[in-house]
Coordinates of C-alpha atoms and ligand atoms in Angstrom, one line a residue:
M1 CA -102.0 -48.4 -56.6
A2 CA -105.2 -46.4 -57.0
R3 CA -108.3 -48.2 -55.5
V4 CA -111.6 -46.5 -56.1
H5 CA -114.4 -46.0 -53.7
N6 CA -116.6 -48.9 -54.8
F7 CA -120.4 -48.5 -54.1
S8 CA -121.5 -51.1 -56.7
A9 CA -124.5 -53.2 -56.0
G10 CA -123.0 -56.5 -57.0
P11 CA -120.4 -57.7 -57.9
S12 CA -119.2 -55.3 -55.3
A13 CA -116.3 -54.2 -53.1
M14 CA -114.2 -57.0 -51.6
P15 CA -112.2 -56.4 -48.3
L16 CA -108.7 -55.3 -49.3
A17 CA -107.2 -57.7 -46.7
V18 CA -109.0 -60.6 -48.4
L19 CA -107.7 -59.6 -51.9
E20 CA -104.2 -59.3 -50.5
K21 CA -104.4 -62.7 -48.8
A22 CA -105.7 -64.3 -52.1
Q23 CA -102.9 -62.6 -53.9
S24 CA -100.3 -63.9 -51.5
E25 CA -101.6 -67.5 -52.0
M26 CA -102.3 -67.3 -55.7
L27 CA -99.2 -69.2 -56.9
D28 CA -98.8 -71.6 -54.1
L29 CA -101.8 -72.4 -51.9
A30 CA -100.8 -74.0 -48.5
G31 CA -97.6 -75.5 -50.0
S32 CA -99.5 -77.3 -52.8
G33 CA -97.4 -75.6 -55.5
M34 CA -100.7 -74.6 -57.2
S35 CA -103.4 -71.9 -57.1
V36 CA -106.8 -72.8 -55.6
M37 CA -108.1 -72.8 -59.2
E38 CA -105.7 -75.6 -60.2
L39 CA -106.5 -77.9 -57.3
S40 CA -108.8 -80.9 -57.6
H41 CA -112.1 -80.3 -55.8
R42 CA -111.5 -83.8 -54.4
S43 CA -108.1 -82.9 -52.9
R44 CA -107.3 -82.7 -49.2
E45 CA -106.4 -79.1 -49.6
F46 CA -109.8 -78.2 -51.1
Q47 CA -111.7 -80.2 -48.6
A48 CA -110.1 -78.1 -45.9
I49 CA -111.2 -74.9 -47.7
I50 CA -114.8 -75.9 -48.2
D51 CA -114.9 -77.2 -44.5
G52 CA -113.5 -73.8 -43.5
A53 CA -116.1 -71.9 -45.4
E54 CA -118.9 -74.0 -44.0
S55 CA -117.7 -73.8 -40.4
G56 CA -117.1 -70.0 -40.8
I57 CA -120.7 -69.5 -41.8
R58 CA -121.9 -71.8 -39.0
R59 CA -120.0 -69.8 -36.4
L60 CA -120.8 -66.4 -37.7
L61 CA -124.6 -67.0 -38.0
G62 CA -124.9 -69.6 -35.2
V63 CA -126.1 -72.3 -37.6
S64 CA -126.9 -75.5 -35.7
E65 CA -126.5 -79.1 -36.9
D66 CA -130.3 -79.1 -37.7
Y67 CA -129.3 -77.2 -40.8
A68 CA -127.2 -78.0 -43.9
V69 CA -125.0 -75.3 -45.4
L70 CA -124.8 -75.7 -49.2
F71 CA -122.6 -74.1 -51.8
L72 CA -124.5 -74.0 -55.1
Q73 CA -124.2 -72.7 -58.6
G74 CA -126.7 -70.6 -60.4
G75 CA -126.6 -67.6 -58.1
A76 CA -129.6 -66.5 -56.0
S77 CA -131.7 -66.6 -59.2
L78 CA -131.7 -70.4 -59.4
Q79 CA -133.0 -70.5 -55.9
F80 CA -136.1 -68.7 -57.0
A81 CA -136.9 -71.9 -58.9
M82 CA -135.3 -74.5 -56.7
I83 CA -137.2 -73.4 -53.6
P84 CA -140.7 -74.1 -54.9
L85 CA -139.5 -77.2 -56.9
N86 CA -138.1 -78.7 -53.7
L87 CA -140.3 -77.5 -50.9
R88 CA -143.8 -77.0 -52.4
R89 CA -145.4 -80.4 -52.7
P90 CA -147.8 -81.3 -55.5
G91 CA -151.2 -79.6 -55.3
K92 CA -150.0 -77.3 -52.5
S93 CA -149.3 -73.5 -52.5
A94 CA -146.7 -71.2 -51.1
D95 CA -147.0 -67.6 -49.8
Y96 CA -144.9 -64.7 -51.0
V97 CA -144.5 -61.1 -50.0
D98 CA -143.8 -58.8 -52.9
T99 CA -141.5 -56.1 -51.6
G100 CA -139.7 -55.2 -54.9
S101 CA -137.7 -56.4 -57.9
W102 CA -136.1 -59.4 -56.3
A103 CA -139.2 -60.6 -54.4
S104 CA -141.3 -60.3 -57.5
K105 CA -138.8 -62.3 -59.5
A106 CA -139.1 -65.1 -56.9
V107 CA -142.9 -64.9 -57.3
K108 CA -142.8 -65.2 -61.1
E109 CA -140.5 -68.2 -60.9
A110 CA -142.7 -69.9 -58.3
K111 CA -145.8 -69.4 -60.4
L112 CA -144.2 -71.2 -63.4
T113 CA -144.3 -74.5 -61.6
G114 CA -147.3 -74.4 -59.3
A115 CA -149.5 -72.2 -57.0
A116 CA -148.1 -69.2 -55.3
K117 CA -150.0 -66.6 -53.4
V118 CA -148.9 -63.0 -53.0
L119 CA -150.0 -62.0 -49.4
W120 CA -149.0 -58.4 -49.8
S121 CA -147.5 -56.2 -52.6
G122 CA -145.8 -52.8 -52.3
K123 CA -145.9 -52.3 -56.1
A124 CA -148.7 -49.7 -56.0
D125 CA -146.5 -47.6 -53.6
N126 CA -143.4 -48.0 -55.8
Y127 CA -142.0 -50.5 -53.3
S128 CA -141.3 -47.8 -50.7
R129 CA -141.9 -49.9 -47.6
I130 CA -142.1 -53.3 -45.9
P131 CA -145.5 -54.4 -44.7
R132 CA -146.5 -54.2 -41.1
A133 CA -147.1 -57.4 -39.1
E134 CA -150.9 -56.8 -39.1
E135 CA -150.9 -56.6 -42.9
L136 CA -149.6 -60.2 -43.3
K137 CA -151.9 -63.2 -42.9
C138 CA -150.3 -66.4 -43.9
S139 CA -152.5 -69.1 -45.5
P140 CA -152.8 -71.9 -43.0
D141 CA -151.9 -74.6 -45.6
A142 CA -149.1 -72.8 -47.4
E143 CA -145.9 -74.8 -47.7
Y144 CA -143.7 -71.8 -46.7
L145 CA -143.6 -68.0 -46.6
H146 CA -140.9 -66.4 -48.8
I147 CA -139.5 -62.9 -48.2
C148 CA -136.6 -60.9 -49.6
S149 CA -135.0 -59.6 -46.4
N150 CA -133.3 -56.7 -48.1
E151 CA -134.4 -55.3 -51.5
T152 CA -131.1 -54.4 -53.2
I153 CA -132.8 -52.2 -55.9
G154 CA -135.5 -50.5 -53.9
G155 CA -133.4 -50.0 -50.8
I156 CA -135.8 -51.3 -48.2
R157 CA -135.4 -54.1 -45.6
W158 CA -137.3 -56.1 -43.0
T159 CA -136.2 -54.5 -39.8
R160 CA -138.1 -57.3 -37.9
F161 CA -138.9 -60.6 -39.5
P162 CA -142.4 -61.9 -39.6
E163 CA -143.4 -64.6 -37.1
T164 CA -144.7 -67.6 -38.9
K165 CA -145.9 -71.1 -38.1
I166 CA -145.0 -72.3 -41.6
P167 CA -141.3 -72.3 -42.6
L168 CA -140.0 -68.8 -43.3
I169 CA -137.7 -68.5 -46.3
A170 CA -135.5 -65.5 -46.9
D171 CA -133.4 -64.2 -49.8
M172 CA -130.6 -62.5 -47.8
S173 CA -128.3 -61.9 -50.8
S174 CA -127.7 -58.3 -50.1
E175 CA -127.5 -58.3 -46.3
I176 CA -126.2 -61.6 -45.0
F177 CA -123.4 -61.1 -42.5
S178 CA -124.6 -57.5 -41.8
R179 CA -126.9 -58.4 -38.9
P180 CA -127.3 -61.2 -36.5
V181 CA -130.2 -63.5 -37.3
D182 CA -131.8 -66.3 -35.4
V183 CA -131.4 -69.0 -38.0
N184 CA -133.8 -71.2 -36.0
K185 CA -136.7 -69.0 -37.1
F186 CA -136.1 -69.8 -40.7
G187 CA -136.7 -72.9 -42.8
L188 CA -134.2 -71.7 -45.4
I189 CA -131.9 -68.8 -45.9
Y190 CA -130.1 -68.1 -49.2
A191 CA -127.7 -65.6 -50.6
G192 CA -125.9 -64.9 -53.9
A193 CA -122.3 -64.4 -52.8
Q194 CA -121.4 -61.3 -54.8
K195 CA -122.7 -58.8 -52.3
N196 CA -121.5 -59.6 -48.8
L197 CA -119.8 -63.0 -49.1
G198 CA -117.4 -63.1 -52.1
P199 CA -117.4 -63.4 -55.9
S200 CA -120.4 -64.0 -58.1
G201 CA -121.5 -67.4 -59.5
L202 CA -122.1 -68.9 -56.0
A203 CA -125.1 -69.2 -53.8
V204 CA -125.0 -70.1 -50.1
V205 CA -128.1 -72.0 -49.0
I206 CA -128.8 -72.7 -45.3
I207 CA -131.7 -75.3 -45.1
R208 CA -133.4 -77.0 -42.2
K209 CA -132.6 -80.7 -42.9
D210 CA -136.1 -82.0 -42.2
L211 CA -137.5 -80.0 -45.0
M212 CA -135.5 -82.1 -47.5
G213 CA -138.1 -84.9 -46.7
R214 CA -140.4 -83.0 -49.1
I215 CA -138.3 -83.4 -52.1
S216 CA -139.8 -85.4 -55.0
G217 CA -137.9 -88.3 -56.6
S218 CA -139.0 -87.0 -60.0
L219 CA -137.0 -83.7 -59.7
P220 CA -133.8 -83.6 -61.7
V221 CA -131.0 -84.8 -59.5
F222 CA -128.9 -81.7 -59.8
L223 CA -131.9 -79.5 -58.7
R224 CA -132.5 -81.4 -55.4
Y225 CA -131.1 -79.8 -52.2
S226 CA -130.6 -83.4 -50.9
T227 CA -128.2 -84.2 -53.7
H228 CA -125.9 -81.4 -52.6
A229 CA -126.4 -82.0 -48.9
E230 CA -125.5 -85.7 -49.2
S231 CA -122.3 -84.9 -51.2
G232 CA -121.1 -82.0 -49.1
S233 CA -121.7 -79.6 -52.1
L234 CA -119.3 -81.7 -54.2
Y235 CA -121.8 -83.6 -56.3
N236 CA -120.2 -82.0 -59.4
T237 CA -117.3 -79.6 -59.7
P238 CA -118.3 -76.5 -57.6
N239 CA -117.1 -73.0 -58.0
T240 CA -113.9 -73.7 -56.1
W241 CA -112.5 -70.2 -56.4
A242 CA -115.6 -68.6 -55.0
I243 CA -115.8 -71.0 -52.1
Y244 CA -112.2 -70.2 -51.3
M245 CA -113.0 -66.5 -51.3
V246 CA -116.0 -67.0 -49.0
K247 CA -113.7 -68.8 -46.6
L248 CA -111.4 -65.8 -46.5
V249 CA -114.3 -63.4 -46.1
C250 CA -115.6 -65.4 -43.1
E251 CA -112.1 -65.2 -41.5
W252 CA -112.1 -61.4 -42.2
V253 CA -115.6 -60.9 -40.7
E254 CA -114.6 -63.0 -37.6
S255 CA -111.4 -61.0 -37.1
G256 CA -113.5 -57.8 -37.4
G257 CA -115.6 -58.8 -34.4
G258 CA -118.3 -60.9 -36.2
V259 CA -121.7 -60.1 -37.5
A260 CA -122.8 -58.0 -34.5
A261 CA -119.7 -55.7 -35.0
F262 CA -120.6 -55.3 -38.7
E263 CA -124.2 -54.5 -37.8
K264 CA -122.9 -51.6 -35.8
K265 CA -120.5 -50.4 -38.5
S266 CA -123.3 -50.7 -41.1
A267 CA -125.7 -48.6 -39.0
E268 CA -123.0 -45.9 -38.6
K269 CA -122.2 -45.8 -42.3
A270 CA -125.9 -45.7 -43.3
A271 CA -126.6 -42.9 -40.8
L272 CA -124.0 -40.7 -42.4
L273 CA -125.8 -40.9 -45.7
Y274 CA -129.4 -40.8 -44.4
N275 CA -128.6 -37.8 -42.1
L276 CA -127.3 -35.8 -45.0
I277 CA -130.2 -36.8 -47.2
D278 CA -132.7 -35.8 -44.5
E279 CA -131.0 -32.6 -43.5
S280 CA -131.4 -30.8 -46.8
E281 CA -134.1 -30.3 -49.4
F282 CA -131.5 -30.8 -52.1
W283 CA -131.7 -34.6 -51.5
R284 CA -134.7 -36.8 -51.1
S285 CA -135.3 -40.4 -49.9
P286 CA -138.0 -42.2 -51.8
V287 CA -138.5 -44.9 -49.1
E288 CA -140.3 -45.0 -45.7
K289 CA -137.9 -44.3 -42.8
E290 CA -138.8 -47.5 -40.8
S291 CA -138.1 -49.6 -43.9
R292 CA -134.7 -48.1 -44.9
S293 CA -132.0 -50.5 -45.9
V294 CA -128.6 -50.1 -44.2
M295 CA -126.9 -51.9 -47.1
N296 CA -128.3 -50.2 -50.2
V297 CA -129.0 -46.5 -49.6
V298 CA -131.2 -45.1 -52.4
W299 CA -131.9 -41.4 -53.0
R300 CA -132.9 -38.8 -55.5
L301 CA -131.9 -35.2 -56.1
S302 CA -134.9 -32.9 -55.7
R303 CA -133.8 -31.6 -59.2
E304 CA -133.7 -34.9 -61.0
D305 CA -132.1 -33.2 -64.0
L306 CA -128.9 -32.9 -61.9
E307 CA -128.7 -36.6 -61.3
D308 CA -126.7 -37.6 -64.4
G309 CA -124.2 -34.8 -63.7
F310 CA -123.9 -36.0 -60.1
I311 CA -123.1 -39.6 -61.1
K312 CA -120.7 -38.4 -63.8
Q313 CA -118.8 -36.1 -61.5
A314 CA -118.8 -38.7 -58.7
K315 CA -117.2 -41.2 -61.1
E316 CA -114.5 -38.7 -62.1
A317 CA -113.8 -38.2 -58.4
G318 CA -113.3 -42.0 -57.8
F319 CA -116.8 -42.9 -56.6
I320 CA -118.0 -45.9 -58.6
G321 CA -121.4 -47.6 -58.9
L322 CA -123.7 -44.9 -57.7
K323 CA -126.1 -45.0 -60.6
G324 CA -129.5 -46.4 -59.4
H325 CA -130.7 -49.6 -61.0
R326 CA -131.9 -49.1 -64.6
S327 CA -135.4 -50.0 -63.6
V328 CA -135.8 -47.2 -61.0
G329 CA -133.1 -44.6 -61.8
G330 CA -131.9 -42.2 -59.1
I331 CA -128.8 -42.8 -57.0
R332 CA -127.8 -45.8 -55.0
A333 CA -124.8 -46.4 -52.7
S334 CA -124.3 -50.0 -51.8
I335 CA -122.4 -50.0 -48.5
Y336 CA -121.7 -53.7 -47.9
N337 CA -119.3 -54.9 -45.2
A338 CA -116.3 -54.4 -47.4
V339 CA -117.1 -50.7 -48.0
T340 CA -115.1 -48.7 -45.4
L341 CA -116.4 -45.9 -43.2
E342 CA -113.7 -43.8 -44.9
S343 CA -115.2 -44.4 -48.3
V344 CA -118.6 -43.3 -47.0
E345 CA -117.2 -40.2 -45.3
A346 CA -115.5 -39.3 -48.5
L347 CA -118.8 -39.7 -50.4
V348 CA -120.6 -37.5 -47.9
A349 CA -117.9 -34.8 -48.3
F350 CA -118.3 -35.1 -52.1
M351 CA -122.1 -34.7 -51.8
K352 CA -121.8 -31.7 -49.6
D353 CA -119.5 -30.1 -52.0
F354 CA -121.8 -30.9 -54.9
E355 CA -124.7 -29.4 -53.1
R356 CA -122.7 -26.2 -52.4
K357 CA -122.0 -25.8 -56.0
N358 CA -125.4 -26.7 -57.3
G359 CA -127.9 -26.0 -54.5
Ligands
PLP1 C1 -128.3 -59.8 -56.5 C2 -129.5 -60.4 -55.9 C3 -130.1 -61.5 -56.5 C4 -129.6 -62.2 -57.7 O1 -128.4 -62.8 -57.6 P1 -127.7 -63.7 -58.8 O2 -126.5 -64.3 -58.1 O3 -127.3 -62.7 -59.8 O4 -128.7 -64.7 -59.2 C5 -131.2 -62.0 -55.9 N1 -131.7 -61.5 -54.8 C6 -131.2 -60.4 -54.3 C7 -131.8 -59.8 -53.0 C8 -130.1 -59.8 -54.8 O5 -129.5 -58.7 -54.2

């Protein structure tokens, strides 16, 4: 069996132990004589799975009973629309911070259905940093402040979250489970699963229950958070396979020491890459040091004409997914929880070798 070093941004590497566990249960899940994909979502077996996924998330992030944990379809992208539709009441506005591709998609979607104000944008600086606290002034009457806590494409993250009086909403798609967060500081946290949680096609939403009081009765039933909260994410047939995989990932994160342990491992992996990039003129980081992501490490070669060759040779050597997003180019290594230290060490060795031959 030849497994590659997978640095893809999403869908991305899954923990080998989780894949093996799923494989071992594929034909007969918990004595049911069926795979999880063949089970009714109303069955006792599936109820245990979705309960396990929810309680895993609650334990790992310290989510209290003041919050609902929802498993929704439509990925993180549908959340860009659902958040303003549910939580911005008629005639009101919401605040956004534009830190990159994903944050700006959220802004665009919010503006389609009402008022949204961009408090700060990094666009003119090529999205190379997160704003400082003194650069952000929330509107006193805004319904919420939306941020993207880690910009998957630009490779920047909020090291510290803004302090707000209005509910803080964060797209944590590409960094959930990689750092402890005080959920009580947020009104809503959401994440597409395909980076740090499991397969694509599923979004996890953690929402403070009282905010659901804002939801209008004229909103389509399926688009209301309350619909899914009241039905335990079983209003319609959910993505049962993905929920099962999220449960296994939760168990794997817990057995690996929890979110705090993965924060340490992530810092160690990221430092290996950033140290190499900083040490030599051959490589170059396009983002401000204080804002650097520990999940998506982006860099350039000083000689950009060597980048295509680097990506090609890396691929031949078994390093997959290193091409930067098509909108920005360059190189990107996504080093989510499932990417091992050994894979990062092997990449660093490959980079040093490439530099020796081309520098
Ligand atoms: C991947 C990603 C998304 C989009 O997720 P989908 O599940 O494809 O909708 C949104 N936000 C961030 C930060 C992401 O990394």
